[in-house]
Coordinates of C-alpha atoms and ligand atoms in Angstrom, one line a residue:
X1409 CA -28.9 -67.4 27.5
X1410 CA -29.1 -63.9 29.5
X1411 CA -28.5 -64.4 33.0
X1412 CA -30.3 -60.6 33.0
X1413 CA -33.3 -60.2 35.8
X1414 CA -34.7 -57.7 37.9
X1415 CA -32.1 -56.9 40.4
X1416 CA -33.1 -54.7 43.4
X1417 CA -30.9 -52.3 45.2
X1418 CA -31.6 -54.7 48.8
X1419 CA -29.1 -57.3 47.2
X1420 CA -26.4 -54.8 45.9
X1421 CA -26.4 -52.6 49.4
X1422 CA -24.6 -55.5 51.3
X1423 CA -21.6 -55.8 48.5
X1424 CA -21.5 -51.5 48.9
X1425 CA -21.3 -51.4 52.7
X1426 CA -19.0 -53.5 52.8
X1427 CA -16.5 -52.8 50.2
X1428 CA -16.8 -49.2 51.8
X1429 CA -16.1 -50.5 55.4
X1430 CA -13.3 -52.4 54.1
X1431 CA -11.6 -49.6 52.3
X1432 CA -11.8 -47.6 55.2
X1433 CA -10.8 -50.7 57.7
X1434 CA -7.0 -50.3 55.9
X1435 CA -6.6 -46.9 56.7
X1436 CA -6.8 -47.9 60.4
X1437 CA -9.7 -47.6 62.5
X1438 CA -10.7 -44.3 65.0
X1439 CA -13.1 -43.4 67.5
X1440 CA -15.8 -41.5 66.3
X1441 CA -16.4 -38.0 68.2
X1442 CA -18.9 -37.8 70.9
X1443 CA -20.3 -34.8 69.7
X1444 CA -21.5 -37.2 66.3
X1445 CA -23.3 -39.8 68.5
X1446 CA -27.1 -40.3 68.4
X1447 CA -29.4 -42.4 70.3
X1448 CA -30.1 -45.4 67.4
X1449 CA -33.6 -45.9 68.9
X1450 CA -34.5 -41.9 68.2
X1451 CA -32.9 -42.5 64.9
X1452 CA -35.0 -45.0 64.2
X1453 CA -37.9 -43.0 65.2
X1454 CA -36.6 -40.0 62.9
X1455 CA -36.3 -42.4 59.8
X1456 CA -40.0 -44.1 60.5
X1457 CA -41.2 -40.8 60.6
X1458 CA -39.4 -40.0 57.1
X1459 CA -41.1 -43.2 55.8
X1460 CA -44.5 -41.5 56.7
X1461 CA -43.7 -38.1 55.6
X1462 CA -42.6 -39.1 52.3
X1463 CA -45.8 -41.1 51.4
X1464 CA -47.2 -37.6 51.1
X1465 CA -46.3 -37.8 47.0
X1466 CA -47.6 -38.9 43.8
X1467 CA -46.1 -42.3 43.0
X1468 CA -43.4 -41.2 40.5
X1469 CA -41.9 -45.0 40.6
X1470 CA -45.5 -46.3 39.6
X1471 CA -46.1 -46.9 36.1
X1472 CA -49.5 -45.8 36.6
X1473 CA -47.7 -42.5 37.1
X1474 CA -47.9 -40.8 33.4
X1475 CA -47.4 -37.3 34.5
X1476 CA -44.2 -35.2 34.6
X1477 CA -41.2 -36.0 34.1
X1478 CA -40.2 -37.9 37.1
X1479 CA -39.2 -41.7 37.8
X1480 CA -36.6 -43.1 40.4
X1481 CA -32.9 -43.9 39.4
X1482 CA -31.8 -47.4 38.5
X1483 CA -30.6 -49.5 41.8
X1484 CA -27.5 -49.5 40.1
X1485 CA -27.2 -45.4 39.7
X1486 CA -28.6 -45.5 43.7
X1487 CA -25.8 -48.4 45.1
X1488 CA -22.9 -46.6 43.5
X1489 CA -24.0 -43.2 44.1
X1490 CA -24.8 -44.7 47.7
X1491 CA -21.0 -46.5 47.8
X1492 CA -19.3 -43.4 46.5
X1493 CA -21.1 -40.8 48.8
X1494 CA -19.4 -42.4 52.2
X1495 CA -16.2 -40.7 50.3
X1496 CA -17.8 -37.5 49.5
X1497 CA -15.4 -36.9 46.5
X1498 CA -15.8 -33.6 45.1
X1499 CA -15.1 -33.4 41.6
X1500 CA -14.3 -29.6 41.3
X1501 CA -10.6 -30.8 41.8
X1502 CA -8.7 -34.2 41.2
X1503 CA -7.4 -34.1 44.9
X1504 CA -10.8 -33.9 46.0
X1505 CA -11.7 -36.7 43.8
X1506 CA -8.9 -38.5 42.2
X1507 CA -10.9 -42.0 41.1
X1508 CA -14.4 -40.0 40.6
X1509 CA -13.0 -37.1 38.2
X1510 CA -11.3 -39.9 35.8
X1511 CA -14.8 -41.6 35.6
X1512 CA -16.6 -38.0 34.7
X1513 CA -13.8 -38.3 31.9
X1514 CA -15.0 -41.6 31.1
X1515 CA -19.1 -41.0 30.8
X1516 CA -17.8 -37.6 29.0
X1517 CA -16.4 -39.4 26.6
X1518 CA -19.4 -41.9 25.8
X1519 CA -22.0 -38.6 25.9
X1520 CA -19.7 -37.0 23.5
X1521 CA -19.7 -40.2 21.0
X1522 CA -23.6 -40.5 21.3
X1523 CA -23.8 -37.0 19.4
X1524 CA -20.8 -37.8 17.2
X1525 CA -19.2 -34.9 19.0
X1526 CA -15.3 -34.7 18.1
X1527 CA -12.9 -36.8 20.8
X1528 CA -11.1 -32.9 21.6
X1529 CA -14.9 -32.0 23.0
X1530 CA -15.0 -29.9 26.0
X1531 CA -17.1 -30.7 28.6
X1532 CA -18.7 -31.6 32.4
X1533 CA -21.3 -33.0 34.2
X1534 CA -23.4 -30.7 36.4
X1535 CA -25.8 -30.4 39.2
X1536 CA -28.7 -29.7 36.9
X1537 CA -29.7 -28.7 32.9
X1538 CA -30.3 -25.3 33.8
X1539 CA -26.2 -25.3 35.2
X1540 CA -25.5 -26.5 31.9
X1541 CA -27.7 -24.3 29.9
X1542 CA -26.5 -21.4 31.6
X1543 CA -23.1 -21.8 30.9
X1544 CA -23.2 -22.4 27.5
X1545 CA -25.5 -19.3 27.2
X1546 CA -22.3 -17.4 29.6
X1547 CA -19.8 -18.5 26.6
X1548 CA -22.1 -16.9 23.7
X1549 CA -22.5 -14.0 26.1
X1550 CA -18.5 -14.1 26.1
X1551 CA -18.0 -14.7 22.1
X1552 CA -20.5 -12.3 21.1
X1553 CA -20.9 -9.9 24.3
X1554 CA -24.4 -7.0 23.6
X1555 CA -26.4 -9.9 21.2
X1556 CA -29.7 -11.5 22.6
X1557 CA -30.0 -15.4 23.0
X1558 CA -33.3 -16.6 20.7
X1559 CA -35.0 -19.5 21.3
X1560 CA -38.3 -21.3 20.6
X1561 CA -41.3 -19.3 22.2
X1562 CA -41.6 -23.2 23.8
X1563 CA -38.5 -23.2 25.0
X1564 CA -38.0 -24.2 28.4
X1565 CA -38.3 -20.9 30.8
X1566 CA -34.5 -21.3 31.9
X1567 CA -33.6 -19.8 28.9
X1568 CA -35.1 -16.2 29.0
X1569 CA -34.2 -16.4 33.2
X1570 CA -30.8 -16.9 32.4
X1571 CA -31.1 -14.0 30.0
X1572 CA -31.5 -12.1 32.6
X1573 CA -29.0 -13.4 34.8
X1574 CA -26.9 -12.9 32.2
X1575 CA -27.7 -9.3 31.4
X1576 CA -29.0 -10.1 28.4
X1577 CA -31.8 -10.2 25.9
X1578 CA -34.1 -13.2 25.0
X1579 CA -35.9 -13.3 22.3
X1580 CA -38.8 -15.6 21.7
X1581 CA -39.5 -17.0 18.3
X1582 CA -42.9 -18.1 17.5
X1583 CA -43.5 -22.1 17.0
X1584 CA -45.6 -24.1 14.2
X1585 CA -48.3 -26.6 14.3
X1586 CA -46.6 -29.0 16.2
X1587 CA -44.3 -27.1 18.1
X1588 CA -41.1 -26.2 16.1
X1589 CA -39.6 -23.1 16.2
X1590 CA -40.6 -21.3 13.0
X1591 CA -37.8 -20.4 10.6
X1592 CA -38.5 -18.5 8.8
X1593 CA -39.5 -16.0 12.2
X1594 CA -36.0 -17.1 13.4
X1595 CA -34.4 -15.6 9.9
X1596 CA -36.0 -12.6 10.0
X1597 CA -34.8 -12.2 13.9
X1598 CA -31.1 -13.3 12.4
X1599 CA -31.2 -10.7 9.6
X1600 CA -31.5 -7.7 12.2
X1601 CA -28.0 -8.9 13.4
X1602 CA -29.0 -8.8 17.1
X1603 CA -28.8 -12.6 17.8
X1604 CA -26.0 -14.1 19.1
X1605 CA -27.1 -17.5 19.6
X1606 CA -29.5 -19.6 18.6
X1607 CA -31.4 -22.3 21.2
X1608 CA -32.5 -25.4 19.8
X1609 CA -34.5 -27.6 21.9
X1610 CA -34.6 -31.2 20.9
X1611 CA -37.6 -33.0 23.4
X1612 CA -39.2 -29.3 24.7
X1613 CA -40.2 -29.9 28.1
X1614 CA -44.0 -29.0 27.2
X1615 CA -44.3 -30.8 24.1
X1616 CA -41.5 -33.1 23.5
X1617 CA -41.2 -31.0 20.4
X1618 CA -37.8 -31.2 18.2
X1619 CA -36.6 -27.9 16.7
X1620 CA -35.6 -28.2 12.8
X1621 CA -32.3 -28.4 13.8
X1622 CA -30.8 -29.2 10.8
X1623 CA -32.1 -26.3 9.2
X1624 CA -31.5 -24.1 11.7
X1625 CA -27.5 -24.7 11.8
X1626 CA -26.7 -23.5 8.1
X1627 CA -29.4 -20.6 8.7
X1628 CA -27.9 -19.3 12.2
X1629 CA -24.3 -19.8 10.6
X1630 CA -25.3 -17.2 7.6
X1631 CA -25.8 -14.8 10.1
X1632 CA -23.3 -15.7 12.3
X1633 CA -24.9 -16.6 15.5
X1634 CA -23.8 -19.6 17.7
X1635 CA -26.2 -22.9 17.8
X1636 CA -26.6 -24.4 21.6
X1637 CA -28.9 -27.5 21.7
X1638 CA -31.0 -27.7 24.9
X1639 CA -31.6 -31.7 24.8
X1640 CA -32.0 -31.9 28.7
X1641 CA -34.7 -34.0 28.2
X1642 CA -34.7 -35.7 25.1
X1643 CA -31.1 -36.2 24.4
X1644 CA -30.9 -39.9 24.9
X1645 CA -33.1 -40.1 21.9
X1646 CA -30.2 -39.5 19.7
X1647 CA -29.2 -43.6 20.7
X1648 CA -32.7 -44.5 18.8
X1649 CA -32.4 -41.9 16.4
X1650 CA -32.9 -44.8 13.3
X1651 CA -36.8 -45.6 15.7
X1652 CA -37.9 -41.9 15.3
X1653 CA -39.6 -40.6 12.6
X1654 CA -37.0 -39.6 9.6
X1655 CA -37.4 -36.0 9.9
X1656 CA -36.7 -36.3 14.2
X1657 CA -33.9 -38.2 13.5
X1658 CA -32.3 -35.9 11.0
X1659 CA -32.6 -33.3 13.6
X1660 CA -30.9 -35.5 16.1
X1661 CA -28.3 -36.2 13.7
X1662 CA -27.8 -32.5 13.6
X1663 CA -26.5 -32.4 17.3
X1664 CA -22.6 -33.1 16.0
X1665 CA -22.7 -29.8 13.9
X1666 CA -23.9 -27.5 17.0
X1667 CA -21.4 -25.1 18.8
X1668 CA -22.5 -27.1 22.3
X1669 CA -25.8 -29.4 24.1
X1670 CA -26.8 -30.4 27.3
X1671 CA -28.1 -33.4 28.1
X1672 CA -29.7 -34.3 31.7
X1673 CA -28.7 -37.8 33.0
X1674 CA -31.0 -36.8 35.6
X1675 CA -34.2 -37.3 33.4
X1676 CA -33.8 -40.1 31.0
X1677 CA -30.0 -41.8 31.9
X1678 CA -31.6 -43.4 35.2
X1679 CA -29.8 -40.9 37.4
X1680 CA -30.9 -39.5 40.9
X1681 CA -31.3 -35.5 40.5
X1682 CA -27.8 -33.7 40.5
X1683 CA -26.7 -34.7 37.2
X1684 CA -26.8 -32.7 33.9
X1685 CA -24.3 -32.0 31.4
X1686 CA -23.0 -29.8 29.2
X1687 CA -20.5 -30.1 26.2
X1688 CA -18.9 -27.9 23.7
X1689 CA -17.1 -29.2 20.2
X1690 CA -14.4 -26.7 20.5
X1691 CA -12.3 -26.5 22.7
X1692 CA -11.0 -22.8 21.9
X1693 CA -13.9 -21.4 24.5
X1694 CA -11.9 -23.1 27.2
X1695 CA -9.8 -19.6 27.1
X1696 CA -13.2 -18.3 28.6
X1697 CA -12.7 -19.7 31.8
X1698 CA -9.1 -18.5 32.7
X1699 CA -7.6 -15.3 31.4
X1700 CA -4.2 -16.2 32.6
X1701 CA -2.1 -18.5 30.9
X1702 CA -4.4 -20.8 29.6
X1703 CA -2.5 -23.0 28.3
X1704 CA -0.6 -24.3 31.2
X1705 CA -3.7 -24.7 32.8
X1706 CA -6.2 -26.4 30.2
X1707 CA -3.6 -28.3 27.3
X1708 CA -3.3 -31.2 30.5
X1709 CA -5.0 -33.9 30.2
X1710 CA -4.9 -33.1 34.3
X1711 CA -7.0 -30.4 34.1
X1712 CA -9.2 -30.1 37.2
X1713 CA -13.2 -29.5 36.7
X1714 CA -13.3 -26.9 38.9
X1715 CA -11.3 -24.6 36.3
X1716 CA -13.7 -25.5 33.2
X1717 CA -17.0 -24.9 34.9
X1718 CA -19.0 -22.4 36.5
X1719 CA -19.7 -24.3 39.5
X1720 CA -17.3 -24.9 42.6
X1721 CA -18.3 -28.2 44.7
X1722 CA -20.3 -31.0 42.5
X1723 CA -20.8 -34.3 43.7
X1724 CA -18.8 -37.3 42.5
X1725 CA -21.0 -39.8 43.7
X1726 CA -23.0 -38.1 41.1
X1727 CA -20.0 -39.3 38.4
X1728 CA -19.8 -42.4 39.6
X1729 CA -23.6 -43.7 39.4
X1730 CA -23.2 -42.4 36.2
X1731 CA -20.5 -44.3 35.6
X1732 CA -21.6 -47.4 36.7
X1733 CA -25.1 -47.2 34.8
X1734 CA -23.4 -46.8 31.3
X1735 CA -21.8 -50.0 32.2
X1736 CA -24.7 -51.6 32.9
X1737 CA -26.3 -49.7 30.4
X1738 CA -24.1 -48.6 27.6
X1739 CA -25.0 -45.7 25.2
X1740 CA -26.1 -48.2 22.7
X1741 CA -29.5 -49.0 21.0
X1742 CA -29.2 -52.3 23.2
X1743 CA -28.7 -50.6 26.5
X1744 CA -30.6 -47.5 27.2
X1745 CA -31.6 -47.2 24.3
X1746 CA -33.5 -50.1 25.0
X1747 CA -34.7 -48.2 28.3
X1748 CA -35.7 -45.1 25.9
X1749 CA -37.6 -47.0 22.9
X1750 CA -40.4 -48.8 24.8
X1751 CA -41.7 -45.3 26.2
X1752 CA -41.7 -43.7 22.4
X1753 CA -43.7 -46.8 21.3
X1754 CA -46.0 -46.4 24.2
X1755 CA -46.4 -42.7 23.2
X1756 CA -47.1 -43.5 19.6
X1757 CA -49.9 -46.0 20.4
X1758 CA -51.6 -43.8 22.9
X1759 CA -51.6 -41.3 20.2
X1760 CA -53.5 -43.4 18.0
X1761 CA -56.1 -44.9 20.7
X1762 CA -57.0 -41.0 21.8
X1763 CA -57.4 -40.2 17.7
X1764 CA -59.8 -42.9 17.7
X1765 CA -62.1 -41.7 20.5
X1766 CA -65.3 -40.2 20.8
X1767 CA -64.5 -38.4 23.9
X1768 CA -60.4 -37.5 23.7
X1769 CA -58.6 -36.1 21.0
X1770 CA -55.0 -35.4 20.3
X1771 CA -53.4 -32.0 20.7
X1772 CA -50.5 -33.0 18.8
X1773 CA -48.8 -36.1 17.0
X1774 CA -45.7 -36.8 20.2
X1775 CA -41.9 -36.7 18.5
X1776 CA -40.9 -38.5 21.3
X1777 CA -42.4 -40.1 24.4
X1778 CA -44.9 -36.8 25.5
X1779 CA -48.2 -36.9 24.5
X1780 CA -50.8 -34.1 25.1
X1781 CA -54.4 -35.0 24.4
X1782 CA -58.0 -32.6 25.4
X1783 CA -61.3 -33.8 25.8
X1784 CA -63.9 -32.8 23.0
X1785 CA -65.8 -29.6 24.6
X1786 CA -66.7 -26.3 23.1
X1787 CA -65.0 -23.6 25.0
X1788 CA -62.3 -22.8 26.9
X1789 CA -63.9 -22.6 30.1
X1790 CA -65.2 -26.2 29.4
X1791 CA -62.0 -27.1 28.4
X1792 CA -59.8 -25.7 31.4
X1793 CA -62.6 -27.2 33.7
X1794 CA -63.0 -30.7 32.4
X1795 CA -58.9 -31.2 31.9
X1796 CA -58.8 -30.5 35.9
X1797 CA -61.3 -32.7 36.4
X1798 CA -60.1 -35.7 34.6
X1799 CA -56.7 -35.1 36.7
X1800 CA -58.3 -34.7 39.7
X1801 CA -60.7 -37.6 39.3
X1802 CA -58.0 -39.7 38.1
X1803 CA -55.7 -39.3 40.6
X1804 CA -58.1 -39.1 43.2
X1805 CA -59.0 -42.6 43.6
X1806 CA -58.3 -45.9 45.6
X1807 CA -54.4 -46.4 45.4
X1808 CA -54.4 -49.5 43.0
X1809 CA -56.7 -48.2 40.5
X1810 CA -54.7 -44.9 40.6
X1811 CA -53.6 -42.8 37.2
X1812 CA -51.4 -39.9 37.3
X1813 CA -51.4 -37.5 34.7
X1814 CA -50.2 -33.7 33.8
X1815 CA -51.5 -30.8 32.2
X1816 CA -50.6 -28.3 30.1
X1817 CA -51.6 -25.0 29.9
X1818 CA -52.6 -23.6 25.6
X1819 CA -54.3 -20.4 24.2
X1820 CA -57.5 -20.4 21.9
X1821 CA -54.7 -19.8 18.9
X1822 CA -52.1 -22.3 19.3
X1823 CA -55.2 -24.8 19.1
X1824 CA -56.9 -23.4 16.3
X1825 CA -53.4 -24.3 14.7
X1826 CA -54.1 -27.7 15.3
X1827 CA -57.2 -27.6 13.8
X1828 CA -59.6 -26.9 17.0
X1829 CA -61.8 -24.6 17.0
X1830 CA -63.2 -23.9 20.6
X1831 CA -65.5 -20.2 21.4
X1832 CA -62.9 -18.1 23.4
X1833 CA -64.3 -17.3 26.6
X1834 CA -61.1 -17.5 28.0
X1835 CA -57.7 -16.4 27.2
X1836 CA -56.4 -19.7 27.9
X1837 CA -56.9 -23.4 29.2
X1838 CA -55.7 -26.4 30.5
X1839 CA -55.1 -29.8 28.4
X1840 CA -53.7 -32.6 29.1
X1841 CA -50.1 -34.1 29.0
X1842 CA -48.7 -37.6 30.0
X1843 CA -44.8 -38.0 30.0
X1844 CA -44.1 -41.5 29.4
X1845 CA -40.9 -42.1 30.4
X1846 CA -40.9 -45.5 32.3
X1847 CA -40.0 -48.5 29.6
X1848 CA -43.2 -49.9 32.0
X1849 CA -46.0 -47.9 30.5
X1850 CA -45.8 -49.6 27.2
X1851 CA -47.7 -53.0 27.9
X1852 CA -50.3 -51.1 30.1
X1853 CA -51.1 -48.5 27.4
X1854 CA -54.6 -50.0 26.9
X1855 CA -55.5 -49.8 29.9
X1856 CA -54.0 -46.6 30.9
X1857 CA -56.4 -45.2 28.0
X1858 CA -59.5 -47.4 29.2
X1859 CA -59.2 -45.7 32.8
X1860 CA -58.1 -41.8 31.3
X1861 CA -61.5 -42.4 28.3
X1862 CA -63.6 -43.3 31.8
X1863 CA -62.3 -40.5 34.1
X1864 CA -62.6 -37.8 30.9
X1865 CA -66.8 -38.8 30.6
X1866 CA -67.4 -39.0 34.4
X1867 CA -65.5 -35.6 34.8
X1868 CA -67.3 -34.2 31.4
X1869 CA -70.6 -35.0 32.6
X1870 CA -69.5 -33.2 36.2
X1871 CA -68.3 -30.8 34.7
X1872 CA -71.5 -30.4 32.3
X1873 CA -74.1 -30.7 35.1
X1874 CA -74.1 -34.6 34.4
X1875 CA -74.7 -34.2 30.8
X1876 CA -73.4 -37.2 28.9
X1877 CA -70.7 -35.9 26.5
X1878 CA -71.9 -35.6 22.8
X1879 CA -71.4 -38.5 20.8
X1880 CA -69.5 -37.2 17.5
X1881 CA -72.3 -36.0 15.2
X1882 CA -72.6 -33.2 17.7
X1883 CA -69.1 -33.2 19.4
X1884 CA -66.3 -30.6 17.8
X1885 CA -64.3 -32.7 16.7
X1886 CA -61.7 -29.4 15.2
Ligands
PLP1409 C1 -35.5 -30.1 32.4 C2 -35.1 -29.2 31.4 C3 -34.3 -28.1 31.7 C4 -33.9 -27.7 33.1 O1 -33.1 -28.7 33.6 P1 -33.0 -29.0 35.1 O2 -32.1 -30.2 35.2 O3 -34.4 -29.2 35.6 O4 -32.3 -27.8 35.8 C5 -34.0 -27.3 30.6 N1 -34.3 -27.5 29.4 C6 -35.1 -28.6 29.1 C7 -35.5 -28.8 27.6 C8 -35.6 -29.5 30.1 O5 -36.4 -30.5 29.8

């Protein structure tokens, strides 16, 4: 019998404090300076205050919360990132963090494995995906200095921002029907020579769109470009690769064959923010990083962080909640993949409820657990207006009954692509987008769509001088 229950971080802070105190307590105690003491009432007053302050914010820990990409870390991630941060290990070097930079090794090492990377990877955890992006994009810069980056015109904005920080080009390559970055645009961007690397982004932050990966990888190798996979968001899918549809999977299964990926714990590995990661599957760029002597400093198995990333100071609490979470939660269907699967089903069937209704209908069919839906209307003003409505109206409401959602800004032509056909009186509109990342939206799916198919008429008929929204003989249906 599982002995597994909710456990909340109240009944694991005593076991931290302590252990902490006690570690300390052998070193021998001290006086703390005068200059760090504070009047506890005033901190209390500073901390109630906090309390108030931060109720200023969308519930991102609710499960009625189905907008961006936001939920709270695991009590597990927040008592050992909690424990570890009364250290302050630094895991730019091992001095700084002798216990924290051989845990980074270990959660390397299980990252690596869940995208069949090869065990002489190179790799690091970082404060954030774009860290991570942007130093995979410095290495292509490095290998093939003068050629542009190209990546999805979906791609997540980091990329052509880096391109600049970088001093180099970006080049956007126009996406299908649902998403994918076109390849045969990409070829005919290859054949001109100028691309040095390719982007793929598995999960894009819009969409949750999967680039043909798979395809992409023998195509950008023709030409001789580098392949970087930007999974920030949807890299934990590769644990439930065998749930997805067979062609997402194949392109998951494609990760092992790229040049490097990131992956953001930070998003879907129940992490506090501060925690991306990037890894390469060669370890020849590690020359890259040091132009002396490379080899004394990088063949050790003692090699510090600090001299194999772009960054100086990074958090080892940040290591260590990883750490501890992958025990808790190993990178195995049955541990976060268990976490990762319930919002993909939940995404799925919200799909098919919107297909089915007279008043919503899909944008496009969600690879993973984003789904982005519009109201039936006729024009783009109607559409931009309504969207805000239903998000407004939605959110705006007494706290229980509460439903938080996204939107997502299109253009008449990437919905006439998916087969909706609204008049163009404007050059673009708002739909709507629900991330659902919480293994807690599944069960209340139904409902979730019951509130969303009541907000979208009250804000349609508001929004069409309390007309009742055409049933589907006169809708647009696209
Ligand atoms: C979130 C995200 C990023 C940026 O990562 P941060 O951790 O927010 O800096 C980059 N690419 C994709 C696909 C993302 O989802």
């Amino acid at each position: 019998m599982s002995a597994k229950r909710p456990v909340e971080l109240n009944e694991l802070l005593p076991q931290v404090m302590a252990g902490i105190e006690g570690l300390k307590a052998t070193y021998g105690s001290w006086d703390q300076h005068p200059s760090l003491h504070a009047d506890p009432d005033e901190v209390h007053a500073v901390l109630g205050e906090l309390i108030e302050r931060l109720d200023d914010n969308y519930p991102y820990f609710h499960p009625q919360y189905a907008g961006q990409m936001l939920k709270p870390p695991h009590p597990v991630a927040t008592a050992a990132y909690l424990a570890t941060m009364q250290l302050n290990p630094n895991n730019h070097s091992i001095d700084a963090s002798r216990a924290t930079t051989a845990m980074e090794h270990e959660v390397l090492d299980q990252l690596a494995a869940m995208f069949d990377y090869p065990s002489d990877f190179m790799g690091h955890l970082t404060w954030s995906g774009t860290t991570a992006n942007l130093e995979a994009l410095w290495i292509s810069r490095e290998i093939a200095p003068g050629k542009a980056i190209a990546h999805s015109a979906d791609a997540h904005y980091t990329h052509s921002r880096m391109g600049e920080v970088l001093g180099i080009d970006t080049v956007g390559i126009p996406t299908d029907a649902i998403g994918r970055m076109e390849l045969e645009e990409l070829e005919r961007e290859l054949a001109t020579g100028r691309i040095g690397v390719v982007v793929a982004t598995l999960g894009t932050t819009g969409l949750g769109a999967v680039d043909p990966l798979a395809d992409i990888i023998p195509l950008a190798r023709r030409y001789g470009a580098r392949i970087h996979v930007d999974t920030a968001y949807g890299g934990f899918f590769a644990i439930i690769a065998d749930e997805l549809d067979p062609e997402t999977a194949r392109h998951f299964r494609a990760v092992k064959d790229a040049d490097s990926v990131v992956v953001d714990p930070h998003k879907h590995g129940l992490q506090p923010y501060g925690c991306g990661a990037v890894l390469f599957n060669d370890q020849s760029i590690l020359r890259y990083y040091h132009h002396e002597s490379p080899y004394t400093y990088f063949a050790s198995t003692e090699r510090h962080f600090g001299e194999i990333q772009l960054e100086c100071s990074r958090a080892g609490a940040s290591a260590a909640a990883l750490w501890a979470t992958l025990r808790v939660f190993p990178l195995t269907k049955e541990g976060l993949g268990g976490v990762v699967l319930p919002g993909y089903r939940a995404a799925q069937q919200w799909h098919s409820l919107i297909s089915e209704s007279d008043i919503l209908q899909p944008y496009q069919r969600p690879e993973i657990d984003i789904i982005t839906y519009l109201p039936r209307v006729r024009t783009m003003t109607e559409l931009d207006r309504t969207s805000h409505a239903i998000f407004e109206m939605a959110a705006d409401t007494a706290r229980p009954q509460q439903t938080h959602l996204a939107t997502y800004v299109v253009k008449p032509d990437q919905l006439r692509v998916r087969g909706i056909d609204l008049v163009e009186d404007a050059p673009t509109g708002r739909i709507m987008r629900s991330v659902l990342m919480k293994p807690e939206h599944e069960p209340l799916i139904p409902e979730m769509h019951y509130h969303v198919s009541m907000w979208s008429r009250r804000a349609y008929a508001a929004t069409h001088d309390g007309a009742v929204p055409a049933e589907s003989a006169e809708a647009p249906v696209g």
